[in-house]
mmCIF file of C-alpha atoms in Angstrom:
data_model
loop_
_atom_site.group_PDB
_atom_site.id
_atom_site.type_symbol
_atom_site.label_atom_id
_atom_site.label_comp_id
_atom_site.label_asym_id
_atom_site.label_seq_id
_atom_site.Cartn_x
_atom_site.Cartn_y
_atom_site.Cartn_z
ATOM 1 C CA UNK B 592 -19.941 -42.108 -7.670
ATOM 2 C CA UNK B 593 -22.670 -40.176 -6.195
ATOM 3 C CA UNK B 594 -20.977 -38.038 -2.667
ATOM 4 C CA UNK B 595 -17.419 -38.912 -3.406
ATOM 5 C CA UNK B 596 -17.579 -34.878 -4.684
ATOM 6 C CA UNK B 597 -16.819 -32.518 -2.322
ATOM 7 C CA UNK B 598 -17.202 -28.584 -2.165
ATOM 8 C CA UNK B 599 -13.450 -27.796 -1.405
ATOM 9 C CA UNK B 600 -13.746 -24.669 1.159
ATOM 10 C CA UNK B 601 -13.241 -21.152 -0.452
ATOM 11 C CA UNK B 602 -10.272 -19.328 0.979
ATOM 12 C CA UNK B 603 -10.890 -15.511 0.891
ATOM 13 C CA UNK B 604 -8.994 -13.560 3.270
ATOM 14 C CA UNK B 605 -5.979 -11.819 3.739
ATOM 15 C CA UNK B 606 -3.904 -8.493 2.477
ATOM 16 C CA UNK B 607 -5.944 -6.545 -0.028
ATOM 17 C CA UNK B 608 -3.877 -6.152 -3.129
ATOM 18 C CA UNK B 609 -4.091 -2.650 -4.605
ATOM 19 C CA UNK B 610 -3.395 -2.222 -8.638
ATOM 20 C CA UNK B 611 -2.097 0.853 -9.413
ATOM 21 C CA UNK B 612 -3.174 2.683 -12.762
ATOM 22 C CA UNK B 613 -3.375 -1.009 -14.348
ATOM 23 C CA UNK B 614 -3.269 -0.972 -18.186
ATOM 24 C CA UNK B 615 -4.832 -4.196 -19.848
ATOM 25 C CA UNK B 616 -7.926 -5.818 -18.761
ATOM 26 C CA UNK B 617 -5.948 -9.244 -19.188
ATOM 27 C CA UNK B 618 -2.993 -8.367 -16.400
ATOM 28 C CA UNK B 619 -6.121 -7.183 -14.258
ATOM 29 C CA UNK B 620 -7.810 -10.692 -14.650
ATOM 30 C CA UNK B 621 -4.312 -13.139 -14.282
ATOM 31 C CA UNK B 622 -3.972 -11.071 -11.027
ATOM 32 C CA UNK B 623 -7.701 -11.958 -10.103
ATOM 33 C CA UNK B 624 -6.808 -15.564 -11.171
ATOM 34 C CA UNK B 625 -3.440 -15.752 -9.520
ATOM 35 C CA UNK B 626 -5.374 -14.425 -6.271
ATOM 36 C CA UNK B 627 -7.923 -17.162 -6.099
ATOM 37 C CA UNK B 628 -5.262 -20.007 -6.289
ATOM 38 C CA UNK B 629 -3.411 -18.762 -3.419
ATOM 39 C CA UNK B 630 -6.832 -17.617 -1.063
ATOM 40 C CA UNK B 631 -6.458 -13.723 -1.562
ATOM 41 C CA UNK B 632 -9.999 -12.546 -2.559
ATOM 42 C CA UNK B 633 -9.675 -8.461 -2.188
ATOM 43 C CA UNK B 634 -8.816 -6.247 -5.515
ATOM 44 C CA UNK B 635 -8.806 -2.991 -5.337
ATOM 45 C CA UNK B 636 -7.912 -0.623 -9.073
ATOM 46 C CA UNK B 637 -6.615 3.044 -8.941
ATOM 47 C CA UNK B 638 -7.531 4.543 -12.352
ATOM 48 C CA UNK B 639 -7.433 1.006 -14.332
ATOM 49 C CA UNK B 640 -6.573 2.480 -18.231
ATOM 50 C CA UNK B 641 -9.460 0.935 -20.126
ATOM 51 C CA UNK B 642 -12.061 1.807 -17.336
ATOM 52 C CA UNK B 643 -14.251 -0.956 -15.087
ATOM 53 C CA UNK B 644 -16.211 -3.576 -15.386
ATOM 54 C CA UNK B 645 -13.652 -5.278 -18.204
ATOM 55 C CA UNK B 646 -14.930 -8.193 -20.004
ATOM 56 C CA UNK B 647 -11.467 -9.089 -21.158
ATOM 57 C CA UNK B 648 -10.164 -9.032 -17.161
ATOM 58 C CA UNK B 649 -13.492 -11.175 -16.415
ATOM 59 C CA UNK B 650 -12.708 -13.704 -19.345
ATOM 60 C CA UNK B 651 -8.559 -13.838 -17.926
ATOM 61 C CA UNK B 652 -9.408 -14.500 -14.497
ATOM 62 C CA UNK B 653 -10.873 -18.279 -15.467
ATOM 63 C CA UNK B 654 -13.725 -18.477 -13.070
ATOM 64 C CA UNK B 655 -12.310 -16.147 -10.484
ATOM 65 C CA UNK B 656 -15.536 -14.353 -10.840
ATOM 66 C CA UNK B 657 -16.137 -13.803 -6.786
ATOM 67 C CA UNK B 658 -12.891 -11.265 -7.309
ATOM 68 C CA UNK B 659 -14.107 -9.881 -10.642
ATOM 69 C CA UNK B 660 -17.333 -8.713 -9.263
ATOM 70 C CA UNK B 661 -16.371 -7.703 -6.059
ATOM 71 C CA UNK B 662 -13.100 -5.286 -7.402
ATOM 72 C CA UNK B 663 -13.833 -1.762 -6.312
ATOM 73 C CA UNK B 664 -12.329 1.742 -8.014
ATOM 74 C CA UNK B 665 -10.744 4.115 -6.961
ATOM 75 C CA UNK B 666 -10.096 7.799 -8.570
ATOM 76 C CA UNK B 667 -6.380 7.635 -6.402
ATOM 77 C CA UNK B 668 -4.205 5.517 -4.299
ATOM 78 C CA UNK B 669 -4.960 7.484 -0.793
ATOM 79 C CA UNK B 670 -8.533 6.809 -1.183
ATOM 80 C CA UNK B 671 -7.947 3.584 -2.056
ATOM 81 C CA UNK B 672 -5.818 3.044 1.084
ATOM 82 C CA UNK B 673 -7.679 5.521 3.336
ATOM 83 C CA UNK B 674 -8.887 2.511 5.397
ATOM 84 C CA UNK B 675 -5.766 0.157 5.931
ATOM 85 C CA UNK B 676 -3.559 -0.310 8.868
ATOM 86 C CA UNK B 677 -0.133 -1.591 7.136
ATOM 87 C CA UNK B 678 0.848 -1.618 3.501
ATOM 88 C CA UNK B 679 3.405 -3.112 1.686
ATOM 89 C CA UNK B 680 4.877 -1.890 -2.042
ATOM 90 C CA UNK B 681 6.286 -4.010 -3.933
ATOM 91 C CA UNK B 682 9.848 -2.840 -6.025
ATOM 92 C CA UNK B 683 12.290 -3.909 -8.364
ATOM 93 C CA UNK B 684 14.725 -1.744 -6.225
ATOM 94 C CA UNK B 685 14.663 -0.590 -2.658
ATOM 95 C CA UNK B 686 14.142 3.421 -3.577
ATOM 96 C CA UNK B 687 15.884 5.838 -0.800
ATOM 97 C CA UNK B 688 13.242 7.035 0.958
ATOM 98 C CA UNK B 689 13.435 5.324 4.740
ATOM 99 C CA UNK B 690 11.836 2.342 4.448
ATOM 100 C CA UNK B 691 12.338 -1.253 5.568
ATOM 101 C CA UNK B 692 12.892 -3.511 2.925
ATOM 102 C CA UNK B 693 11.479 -6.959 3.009
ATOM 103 C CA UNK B 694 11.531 -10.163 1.102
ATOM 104 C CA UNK B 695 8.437 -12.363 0.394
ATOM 105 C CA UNK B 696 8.573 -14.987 2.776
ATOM 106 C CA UNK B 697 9.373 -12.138 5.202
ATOM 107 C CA UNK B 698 6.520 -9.821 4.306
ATOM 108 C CA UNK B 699 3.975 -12.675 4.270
ATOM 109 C CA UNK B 700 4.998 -13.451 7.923
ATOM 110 C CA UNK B 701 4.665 -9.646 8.849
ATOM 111 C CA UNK B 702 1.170 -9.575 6.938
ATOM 112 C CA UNK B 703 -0.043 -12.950 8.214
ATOM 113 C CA UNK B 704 0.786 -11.915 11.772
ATOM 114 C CA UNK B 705 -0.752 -8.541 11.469
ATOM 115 C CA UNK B 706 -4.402 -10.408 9.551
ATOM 116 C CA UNK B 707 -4.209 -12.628 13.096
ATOM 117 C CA UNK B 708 -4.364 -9.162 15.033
ATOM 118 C CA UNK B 709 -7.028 -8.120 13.156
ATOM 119 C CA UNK B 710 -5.762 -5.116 11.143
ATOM 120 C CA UNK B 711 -6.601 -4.404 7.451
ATOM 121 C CA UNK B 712 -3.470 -4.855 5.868
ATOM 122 C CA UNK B 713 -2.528 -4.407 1.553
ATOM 123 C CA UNK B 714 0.131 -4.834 -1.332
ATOM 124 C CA UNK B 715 0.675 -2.154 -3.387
ATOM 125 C CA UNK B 716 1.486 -3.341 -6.941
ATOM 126 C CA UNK B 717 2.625 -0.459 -9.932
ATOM 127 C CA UNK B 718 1.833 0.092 -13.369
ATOM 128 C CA UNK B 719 2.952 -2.540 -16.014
ATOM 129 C CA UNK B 720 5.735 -0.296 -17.543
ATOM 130 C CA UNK B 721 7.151 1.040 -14.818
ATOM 131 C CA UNK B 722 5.815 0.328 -11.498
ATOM 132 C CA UNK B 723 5.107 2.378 -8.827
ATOM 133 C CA UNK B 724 6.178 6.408 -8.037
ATOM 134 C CA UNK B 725 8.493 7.416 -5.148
ATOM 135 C CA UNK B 726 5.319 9.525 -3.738
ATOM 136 C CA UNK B 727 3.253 6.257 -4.184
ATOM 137 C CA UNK B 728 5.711 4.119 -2.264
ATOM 138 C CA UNK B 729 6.081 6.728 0.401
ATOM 139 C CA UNK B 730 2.257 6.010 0.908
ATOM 140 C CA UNK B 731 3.717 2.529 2.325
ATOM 141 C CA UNK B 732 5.265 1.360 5.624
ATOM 142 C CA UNK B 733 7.852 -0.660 3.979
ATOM 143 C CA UNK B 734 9.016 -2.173 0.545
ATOM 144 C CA UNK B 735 9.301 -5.688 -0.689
ATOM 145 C CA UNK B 736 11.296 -6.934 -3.659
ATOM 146 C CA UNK B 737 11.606 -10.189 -5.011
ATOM 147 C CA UNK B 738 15.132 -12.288 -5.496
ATOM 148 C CA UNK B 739 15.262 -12.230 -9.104
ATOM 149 C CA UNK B 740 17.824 -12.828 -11.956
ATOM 150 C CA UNK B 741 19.663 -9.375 -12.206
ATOM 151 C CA UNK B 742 20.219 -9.404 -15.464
ATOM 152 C CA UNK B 743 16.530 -10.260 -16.205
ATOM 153 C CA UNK B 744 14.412 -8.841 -13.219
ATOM 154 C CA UNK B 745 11.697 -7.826 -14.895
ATOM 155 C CA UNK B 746 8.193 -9.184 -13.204
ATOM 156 C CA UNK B 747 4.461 -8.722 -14.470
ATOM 157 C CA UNK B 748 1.784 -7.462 -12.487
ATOM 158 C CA UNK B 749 0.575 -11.118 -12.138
ATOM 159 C CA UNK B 750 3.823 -12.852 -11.408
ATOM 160 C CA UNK B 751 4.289 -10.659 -8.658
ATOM 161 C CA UNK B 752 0.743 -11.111 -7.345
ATOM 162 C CA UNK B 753 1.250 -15.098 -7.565
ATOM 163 C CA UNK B 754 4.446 -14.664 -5.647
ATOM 164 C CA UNK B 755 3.036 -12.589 -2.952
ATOM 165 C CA UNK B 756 -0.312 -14.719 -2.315
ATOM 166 C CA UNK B 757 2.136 -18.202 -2.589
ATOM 167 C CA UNK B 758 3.828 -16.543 0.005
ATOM 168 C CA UNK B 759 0.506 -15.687 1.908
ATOM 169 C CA UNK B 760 -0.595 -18.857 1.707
ATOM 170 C CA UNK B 761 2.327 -21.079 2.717
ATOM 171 C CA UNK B 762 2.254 -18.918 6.297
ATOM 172 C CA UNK B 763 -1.113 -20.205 7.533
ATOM 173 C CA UNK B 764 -0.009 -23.844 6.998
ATOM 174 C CA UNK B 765 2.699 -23.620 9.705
ATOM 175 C CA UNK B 766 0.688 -24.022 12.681
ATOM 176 C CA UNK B 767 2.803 -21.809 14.374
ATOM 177 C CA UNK B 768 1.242 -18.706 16.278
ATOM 178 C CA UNK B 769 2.342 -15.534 14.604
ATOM 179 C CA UNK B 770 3.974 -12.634 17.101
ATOM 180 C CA UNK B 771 1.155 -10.244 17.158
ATOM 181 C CA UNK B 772 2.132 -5.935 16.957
ATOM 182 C CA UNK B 773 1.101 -5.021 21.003
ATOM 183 C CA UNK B 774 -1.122 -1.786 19.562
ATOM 184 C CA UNK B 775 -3.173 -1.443 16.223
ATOM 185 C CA UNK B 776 -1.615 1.354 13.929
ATOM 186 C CA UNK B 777 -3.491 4.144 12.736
ATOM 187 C CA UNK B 778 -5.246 3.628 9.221
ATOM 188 C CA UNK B 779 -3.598 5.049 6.227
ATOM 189 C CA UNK B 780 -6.672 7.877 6.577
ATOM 190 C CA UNK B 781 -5.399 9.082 10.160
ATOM 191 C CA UNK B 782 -1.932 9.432 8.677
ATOM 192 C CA UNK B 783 -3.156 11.182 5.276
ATOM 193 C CA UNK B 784 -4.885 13.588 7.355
ATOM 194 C CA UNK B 785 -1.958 14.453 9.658
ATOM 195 C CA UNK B 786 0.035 15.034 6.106
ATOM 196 C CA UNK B 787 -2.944 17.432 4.920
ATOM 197 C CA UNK B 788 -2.100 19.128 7.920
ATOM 198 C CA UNK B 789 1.301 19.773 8.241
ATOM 199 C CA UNK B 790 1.914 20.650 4.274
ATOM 200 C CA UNK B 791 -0.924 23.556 5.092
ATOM 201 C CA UNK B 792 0.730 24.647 8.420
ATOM 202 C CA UNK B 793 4.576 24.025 6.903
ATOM 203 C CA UNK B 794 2.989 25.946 3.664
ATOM 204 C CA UNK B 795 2.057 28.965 5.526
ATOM 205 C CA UNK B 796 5.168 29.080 7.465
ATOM 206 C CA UNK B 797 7.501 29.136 4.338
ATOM 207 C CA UNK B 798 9.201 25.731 5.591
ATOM 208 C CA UNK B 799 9.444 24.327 1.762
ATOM 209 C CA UNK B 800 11.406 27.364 0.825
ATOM 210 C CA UNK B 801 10.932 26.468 -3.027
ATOM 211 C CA UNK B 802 7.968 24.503 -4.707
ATOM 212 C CA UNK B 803 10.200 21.762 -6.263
ATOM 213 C CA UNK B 804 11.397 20.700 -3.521
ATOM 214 C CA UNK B 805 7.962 20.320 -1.356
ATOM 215 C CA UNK B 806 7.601 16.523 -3.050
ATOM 216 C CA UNK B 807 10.774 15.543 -1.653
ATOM 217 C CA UNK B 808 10.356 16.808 1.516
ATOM 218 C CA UNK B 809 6.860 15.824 2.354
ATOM 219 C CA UNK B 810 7.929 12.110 0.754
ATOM 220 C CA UNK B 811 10.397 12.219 3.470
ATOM 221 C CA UNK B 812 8.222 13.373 6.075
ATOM 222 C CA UNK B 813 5.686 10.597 5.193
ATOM 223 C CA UNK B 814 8.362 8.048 5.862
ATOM 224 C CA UNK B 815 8.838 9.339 8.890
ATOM 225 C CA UNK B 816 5.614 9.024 10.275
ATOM 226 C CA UNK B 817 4.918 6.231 8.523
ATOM 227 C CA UNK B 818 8.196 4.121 10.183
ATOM 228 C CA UNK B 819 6.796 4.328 14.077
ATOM 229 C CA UNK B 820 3.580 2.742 13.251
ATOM 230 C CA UNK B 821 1.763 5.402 15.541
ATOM 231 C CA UNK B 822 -2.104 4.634 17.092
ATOM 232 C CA UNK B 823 -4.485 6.523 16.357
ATOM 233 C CA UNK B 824 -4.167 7.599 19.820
ATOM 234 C CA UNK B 825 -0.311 8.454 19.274
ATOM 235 C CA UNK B 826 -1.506 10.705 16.291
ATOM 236 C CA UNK B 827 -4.132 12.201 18.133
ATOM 237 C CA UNK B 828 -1.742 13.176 20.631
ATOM 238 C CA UNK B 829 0.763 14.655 18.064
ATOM 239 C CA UNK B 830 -1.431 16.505 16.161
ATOM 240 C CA UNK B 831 -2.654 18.168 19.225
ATOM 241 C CA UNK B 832 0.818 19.002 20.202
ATOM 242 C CA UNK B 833 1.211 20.615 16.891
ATOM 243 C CA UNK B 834 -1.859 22.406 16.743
ATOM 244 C CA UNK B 835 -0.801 23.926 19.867
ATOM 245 C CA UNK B 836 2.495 25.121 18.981
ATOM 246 C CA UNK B 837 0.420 26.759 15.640
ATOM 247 C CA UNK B 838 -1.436 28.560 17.151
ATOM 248 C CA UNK B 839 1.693 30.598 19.054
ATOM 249 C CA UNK B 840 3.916 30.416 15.515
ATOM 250 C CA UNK B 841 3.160 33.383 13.636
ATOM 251 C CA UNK B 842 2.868 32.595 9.566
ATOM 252 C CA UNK B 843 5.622 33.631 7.336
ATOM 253 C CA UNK B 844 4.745 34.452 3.554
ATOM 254 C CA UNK B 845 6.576 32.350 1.455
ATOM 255 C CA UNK B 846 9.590 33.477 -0.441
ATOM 256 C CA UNK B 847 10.283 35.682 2.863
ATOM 257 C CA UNK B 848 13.425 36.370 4.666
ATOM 258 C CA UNK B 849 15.403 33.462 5.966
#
């Protein structure tokens, strides 16, 4: 009968899910497909195997082609991040790097409330074989696994995606108004730029002492400044603080006396 139809609204909004390094143009378009259902519409790919555009992603996603042809590329996972406020990773295990570890229903709370506030928040999701790395999840400000059989806790990329963006969803049918952050943290590019720094400054100074253990220690100094949730005012403040104290710290070559 002719106006019975109705255009159902579109739901696009929310965290921007980031797919590290995916491998098969099928996982990328079940993610794209399991985004649309739930109202997610942003996919981002760090070096996708099989390059972009994908015809077989496009022909998985079943009509999600508003995410298809809007997925942007990325050559790594800082660019790809550079312009986000709060990131989640998702894990099959907490990793022991500092970071708050989360739940679903938790983490779509935290993101919904943050989305209110305004801030650009994501969801880190890992490579099909075997997720994502420890520097990777130190690019985060905290961790969220998913309740799973132990003895079969295995998830692919688009389970996890469909779990997260149920999860999404089901927060902005409560009603309830979300308890916003008080400030707006610092994009991930702020932060990446305060790291550039002090690996150059702790570099010169011989702080690392050995090159294989710089990874672990800048991983932990990530976390570090990643926990607070600093403004970009807060970081402004602490880098000048730190420039200052440079420029009255003479250098030390590496390798030198301790």
């Amino acid at each position: 009968m002719a106006g019975t139809d109705k255009e159902r609204e579109m739901l696009a909004e929310g965290p921007t899910v980031i797919l590290v390094e995916p491998q098969l143009g099928e996982n990328i378009g079940m993610v794209a497909r399991a985004m649309a259902n739930f109202g997610l519409a942003e996919l981002r790919l760090v070096n996708p195997r099989d390059g972009w555009p994908n015809e077989k992603a496009r022909a998985a996603a079943s009509r999600a082609d508003h995410i298809i042809d809007a997925v942007t590329v990325h050559d790594d996972l800082e660019t790809a991040v550079s312009d986000l406020n709060f990131i989640y990773a998702t894990t099959a295990r907490p990793r022991d790097n500092f970071k708050p570890v989360r739940e679903p229903v938790e983490s779509a709370a935290e993101l919904r409330a943050r989305h209110t506030g305004g801030q650009k928040t994501g969801i880190l999701f890992g490579r099909e074989r075997w997720g994502l790395t420890n520097e990777e999840v130190a690019m985060a400000d905290e961790i969220v696994t998913f309740p799973v059989n132990p003895a079969f806790a295995s998830l692919n990329i688009a389970q996890a995606v469909l779990l997260m963006s149920y999860e999404w969803l089901k927060t902005g049918e409560k009603g309830a108004a979300p308890t916003l952050p008080r400030q707006t943290p610092a994009t991930k590019e702020h932060l990446n730029n305060l790291m550039d720094y002090l690996d150059r400054v702790l570099s010169e100074r011989g702080y690392f002492r050995t090159d294989d253990k710089k990874p672990k220690m800048m991983d932990n100094l990530r976390a570090l400044f990643t926990r607070p949730g600093f403004t970009v005012e807060e970081l402004a403040v602490l880098r000048g603080v730190l420039t200052s104290l440079e420029k009255f710290s003479p250098k030390r070559p590496k390798g030198g006396e301790r």
